[in-house]
Amino acid sequence: MKSEKKKTAGTARQVWKPGNMLYLLPAVMVSCALAGERPNIITVAWTGTVCSSPAMVSISVRPERHSYHMIRESGEFVINLTTEELVRAADYCGVRSGRDVDKFEEMRLTPLKASQVAAPLIGESPVNIECRVEQVLELGSHHMFLASVLAVDVDESWMNEKGKLELNKAGLAVYSHGEYFALGKRLGTFGYSVKRRKN
């Protein structure tokens, strides 16, 4: 009988050179617009919450990307959350350049008018976050756009009868180490580890 080898956490470790291994990440589609140019979409995984009050977010973009100058010059962009149904479009918008193709047309996405910025919303996204750039940090390979949230647009079909947004039912997608994933089962709710159990 063969003895089975068990993997025990922490028994063997490798040290790698510095790199970005902070996964999972939201693979959001960022829409932008500049007068005289067609609106564009860039897929960004380097994004996150910066502050809750005032509401602020960040995206990091390589300066050579077509959307970079549009965001830098306009000072505006929209973060559009990605769902399972939008993963193919998100991937396409990350590997094709807006210099060559109209991504809204190619992916059959619906541009909707935003309330606070000139950049369009992506109609198929459950949540769109309208942003105004407050600061640009030139960090290296990527420049970080720190932005204020001016408005949040929500698809009413994801709201329940009490008016609560049920975003986790929208089939949100995430990015991890070169692959896209659908979110799985719920493991707990915020604060559940310290709540008293009911007898």
Tab-separated table of C-alpha atoms in Angstrom:
chain	number	residue	atom	x	y	z
A	1	MET	CA	0.000	0.000	0.000
A	2	LYS	CA	1.395	3.353	-1.079
A	3	SER	CA	1.744	5.991	1.583
A	4	GLU	CA	-0.008	9.237	0.717
A	5	LYS	CA	1.856	12.486	1.035
A	6	LYS	CA	-0.131	15.235	2.668
A	7	LYS	CA	0.447	18.908	2.026
A	8	THR	CA	0.710	20.761	5.300
A	9	ALA	CA	0.356	24.525	5.183
A	10	GLY	CA	3.578	26.362	5.914
A	11	THR	CA	5.967	23.391	5.698
A	12	ALA	CA	7.722	24.592	2.542
A	13	ARG	CA	7.910	28.166	1.282
A	14	GLN	CA	9.546	29.862	-1.698
A	15	VAL	CA	10.717	33.459	-1.754
A	16	TRP	CA	10.007	35.218	-5.040
A	17	LYS	CA	11.092	38.606	-6.303
A	18	PRO	CA	8.681	41.502	-5.573
A	19	GLY	CA	5.462	41.245	-7.574
A	20	ASN	CA	1.730	41.850	-7.469
A	21	MET	CA	0.086	38.796	-5.938
A	22	LEU	CA	-2.805	40.486	-4.194
A	23	TYR	CA	-5.706	38.428	-5.556
A	24	LEU	CA	-8.747	38.190	-5.954
A	25	LEU	CA	-9.399	41.482	-7.759
A	26	PRO	CA	-12.398	43.078	-9.427
A	27	ALA	CA	-11.882	43.208	-13.195
A	28	VAL	CA	-13.828	46.398	-13.856
A	29	MET	CA	-14.503	48.086	-17.163
A	30	VAL	CA	-13.602	51.769	-17.046
A	31	SER	CA	-15.335	53.978	-19.596
A	32	CYS	CA	-13.949	57.357	-20.591
A	33	ALA	CA	-14.555	60.088	-23.147
A	34	LEU	CA	-12.775	63.085	-24.604
A	35	ALA	CA	-14.223	65.732	-26.901
A	36	GLY	CA	-13.483	64.912	-30.527
A	37	GLU	CA	-12.783	61.228	-29.836
A	38	ARG	CA	-15.086	58.236	-29.605
A	39	PRO	CA	-15.734	56.977	-26.069
A	40	ASN	CA	-13.550	54.087	-24.978
A	41	ILE	CA	-13.467	51.243	-22.455
A	42	ILE	CA	-10.392	49.891	-20.692
A	43	THR	CA	-10.431	46.871	-18.399
A	44	VAL	CA	-8.632	47.490	-15.115
A	45	ALA	CA	-7.780	45.060	-12.329
A	46	TRP	CA	-5.621	47.526	-10.383
A	47	THR	CA	-8.532	49.328	-8.750
A	48	GLY	CA	-9.892	49.779	-5.274
A	49	THR	CA	-11.546	51.750	-2.527
A	50	VAL	CA	-9.437	54.558	-1.079
A	51	CYS	CA	-11.795	56.265	1.352
A	52	SER	CA	-15.439	55.895	2.403
A	53	SER	CA	-16.069	59.466	3.565
A	54	PRO	CA	-15.660	61.261	1.265
A	55	ALA	CA	-16.167	58.399	-1.162
A	56	MET	CA	-12.959	57.926	-3.152
A	57	VAL	CA	-11.570	55.215	-5.430
A	58	SER	CA	-8.445	54.586	-7.455
A	59	ILE	CA	-7.499	53.035	-10.771
A	60	SER	CA	-3.969	52.461	-12.049
A	61	VAL	CA	-3.294	52.688	-15.792
A	62	ARG	CA	-0.167	52.381	-17.926
A	63	PRO	CA	0.584	55.734	-19.617
A	64	GLU	CA	0.902	54.048	-23.030
A	65	ARG	CA	-2.692	52.827	-22.950
A	66	HIS	CA	-5.106	54.662	-25.256
A	67	SER	CA	-7.483	55.481	-22.398
A	68	TYR	CA	-4.749	57.058	-20.294
A	69	HIS	CA	-4.671	60.425	-22.069
A	70	MET	CA	-8.479	60.473	-22.251
A	71	ILE	CA	-8.762	60.100	-18.481
A	72	ARG	CA	-5.875	62.439	-17.738
A	73	GLU	CA	-7.149	65.227	-20.023
A	74	SER	CA	-10.853	64.929	-19.206
A	75	GLY	CA	-10.306	64.297	-15.488
A	76	GLU	CA	-13.254	61.895	-15.490
A	77	PHE	CA	-14.098	58.219	-15.825
A	78	VAL	CA	-16.753	55.658	-14.898
A	79	ILE	CA	-16.057	52.346	-13.157
A	80	ASN	CA	-18.509	49.695	-14.400
A	81	LEU	CA	-18.762	46.473	-12.375
A	82	THR	CA	-18.331	43.242	-14.318
A	83	THR	CA	-20.627	40.213	-14.157
A	84	GLU	CA	-20.313	36.668	-15.497
A	85	GLU	CA	-22.228	37.771	-18.597
A	86	LEU	CA	-19.776	40.627	-19.159
A	87	VAL	CA	-16.532	38.676	-18.722
A	88	ARG	CA	-15.947	38.173	-22.457
A	89	ALA	CA	-16.477	41.887	-23.068
A	90	ALA	CA	-14.176	42.740	-20.163
A	91	ASP	CA	-11.437	40.521	-21.546
A	92	TYR	CA	-11.844	41.989	-25.046
A	93	CYS	CA	-11.698	45.545	-23.729
A	94	GLY	CA	-8.478	44.673	-21.927
A	95	VAL	CA	-6.626	43.226	-24.927
A	96	ARG	CA	-7.893	45.367	-27.825
A	97	SER	CA	-6.989	49.021	-28.218
A	98	GLY	CA	-9.552	51.765	-28.630
A	99	ARG	CA	-7.220	53.271	-31.218
A	100	ASP	CA	-8.249	50.465	-33.564
A	101	VAL	CA	-11.814	49.472	-32.640
A	102	ASP	CA	-15.030	50.852	-31.202
A	103	LYS	CA	-15.373	48.618	-28.157
A	104	PHE	CA	-18.971	49.588	-27.431
A	105	GLU	CA	-19.923	48.517	-30.955
A	106	GLU	CA	-17.748	45.413	-31.110
A	107	MET	CA	-19.038	44.042	-27.802
A	108	ARG	CA	-22.603	45.299	-28.323
A	109	LEU	CA	-22.496	47.307	-25.112
A	110	THR	CA	-24.967	50.109	-24.469
A	111	PRO	CA	-23.539	53.574	-23.732
A	112	LEU	CA	-25.825	55.469	-21.354
A	113	LYS	CA	-25.621	59.121	-20.378
A	114	ALA	CA	-24.082	59.676	-16.955
A	115	SER	CA	-25.499	62.231	-14.520
A	116	GLN	CA	-22.250	63.953	-13.477
A	117	VAL	CA	-19.553	63.173	-16.067
A	118	ALA	CA	-19.225	63.166	-19.846
A	119	ALA	CA	-17.992	59.565	-19.953
A	120	PRO	CA	-20.800	57.087	-20.715
A	121	LEU	CA	-22.056	54.351	-18.423
A	122	ILE	CA	-22.125	50.754	-19.639
A	123	GLY	CA	-25.820	49.896	-19.544
A	124	GLU	CA	-25.264	46.168	-19.023
A	125	SER	CA	-23.324	46.719	-15.807
A	126	PRO	CA	-25.323	46.434	-12.543
A	127	VAL	CA	-23.463	49.346	-10.930
A	128	ASN	CA	-21.659	52.319	-12.496
A	129	ILE	CA	-19.468	54.640	-10.411
A	130	GLU	CA	-19.012	58.157	-11.811
A	131	CYS	CA	-15.622	59.586	-10.864
A	132	ARG	CA	-13.660	62.837	-10.993
A	133	VAL	CA	-9.859	62.698	-10.868
A	134	GLU	CA	-8.411	64.542	-7.870
A	135	GLN	CA	-4.767	63.540	-8.148
A	136	VAL	CA	-2.450	61.547	-10.426
A	137	LEU	CA	0.423	59.662	-8.808
A	138	GLU	CA	3.135	58.755	-11.318
A	139	LEU	CA	4.400	55.617	-9.621
A	140	GLY	CA	6.302	53.678	-12.288
A	141	SER	CA	4.807	51.246	-14.803
A	142	HIS	CA	1.351	52.533	-13.816
A	143	HIS	CA	0.021	55.936	-12.865
A	144	MET	CA	-2.641	55.940	-10.165
A	145	PHE	CA	-5.709	58.126	-10.597
A	146	LEU	CA	-7.158	59.045	-7.194
A	147	ALA	CA	-10.749	60.075	-7.751
A	148	SER	CA	-13.826	61.316	-5.937
A	149	VAL	CA	-17.069	59.432	-6.473
A	150	LEU	CA	-19.633	61.888	-7.817
A	151	ALA	CA	-22.546	59.490	-8.269
A	152	VAL	CA	-23.407	55.787	-8.263
A	153	ASP	CA	-25.857	54.506	-10.875
A	154	VAL	CA	-27.693	51.286	-10.001
A	155	ASP	CA	-29.704	48.962	-12.234
A	156	GLU	CA	-33.107	48.734	-10.516
A	157	SER	CA	-33.548	45.115	-11.570
A	158	TRP	CA	-31.058	44.172	-8.820
A	159	MET	CA	-33.077	45.900	-6.093
A	160	ASN	CA	-35.575	43.982	-3.973
A	161	GLU	CA	-39.090	45.055	-3.008
A	162	LYS	CA	-37.693	46.956	-0.012
A	163	GLY	CA	-35.351	49.003	-2.205
A	164	LYS	CA	-32.197	47.174	-1.089
A	165	LEU	CA	-29.522	46.501	-3.701
A	166	GLU	CA	-28.891	42.755	-3.922
A	167	LEU	CA	-25.578	43.105	-5.713
A	168	ASN	CA	-24.305	39.663	-4.740
A	169	LYS	CA	-27.078	38.115	-6.834
A	170	ALA	CA	-25.865	39.890	-9.990
A	171	GLY	CA	-23.198	37.260	-10.735
A	172	LEU	CA	-20.161	39.443	-10.130
A	173	ALA	CA	-16.888	38.243	-11.646
A	174	VAL	CA	-13.341	38.544	-10.339
A	175	TYR	CA	-9.803	38.203	-11.695
A	176	SER	CA	-7.041	36.095	-10.171
A	177	HIS	CA	-3.576	35.425	-11.551
A	178	GLY	CA	-4.556	35.633	-15.232
A	179	GLU	CA	-7.974	33.963	-14.918
A	180	TYR	CA	-11.561	35.101	-14.439
A	181	PHE	CA	-13.848	33.532	-11.830
A	182	ALA	CA	-17.468	33.708	-10.761
A	183	LEU	CA	-18.022	34.277	-7.066
A	184	GLY	CA	-19.058	31.137	-5.211
A	185	LYS	CA	-20.975	30.435	-2.038
A	186	ARG	CA	-21.337	32.900	0.805
A	187	LEU	CA	-19.055	32.082	3.736
A	188	GLY	CA	-20.320	34.613	6.252
A	189	THR	CA	-21.437	38.175	6.766
A	190	PHE	CA	-19.436	41.121	8.091
A	191	GLY	CA	-18.938	40.715	11.831
A	192	TYR	CA	-20.237	37.133	12.013
A	193	SER	CA	-17.096	35.944	13.829
A	194	VAL	CA	-17.957	37.918	16.970
A	195	LYS	CA	-21.729	37.571	17.007
A	196	ARG	CA	-23.253	35.544	19.790
A	197	ARG	CA	-24.877	32.313	18.724
A	198	LYS	CA	-28.571	31.926	19.381
A	199	ASN	CA	-29.412	29.094	21.750
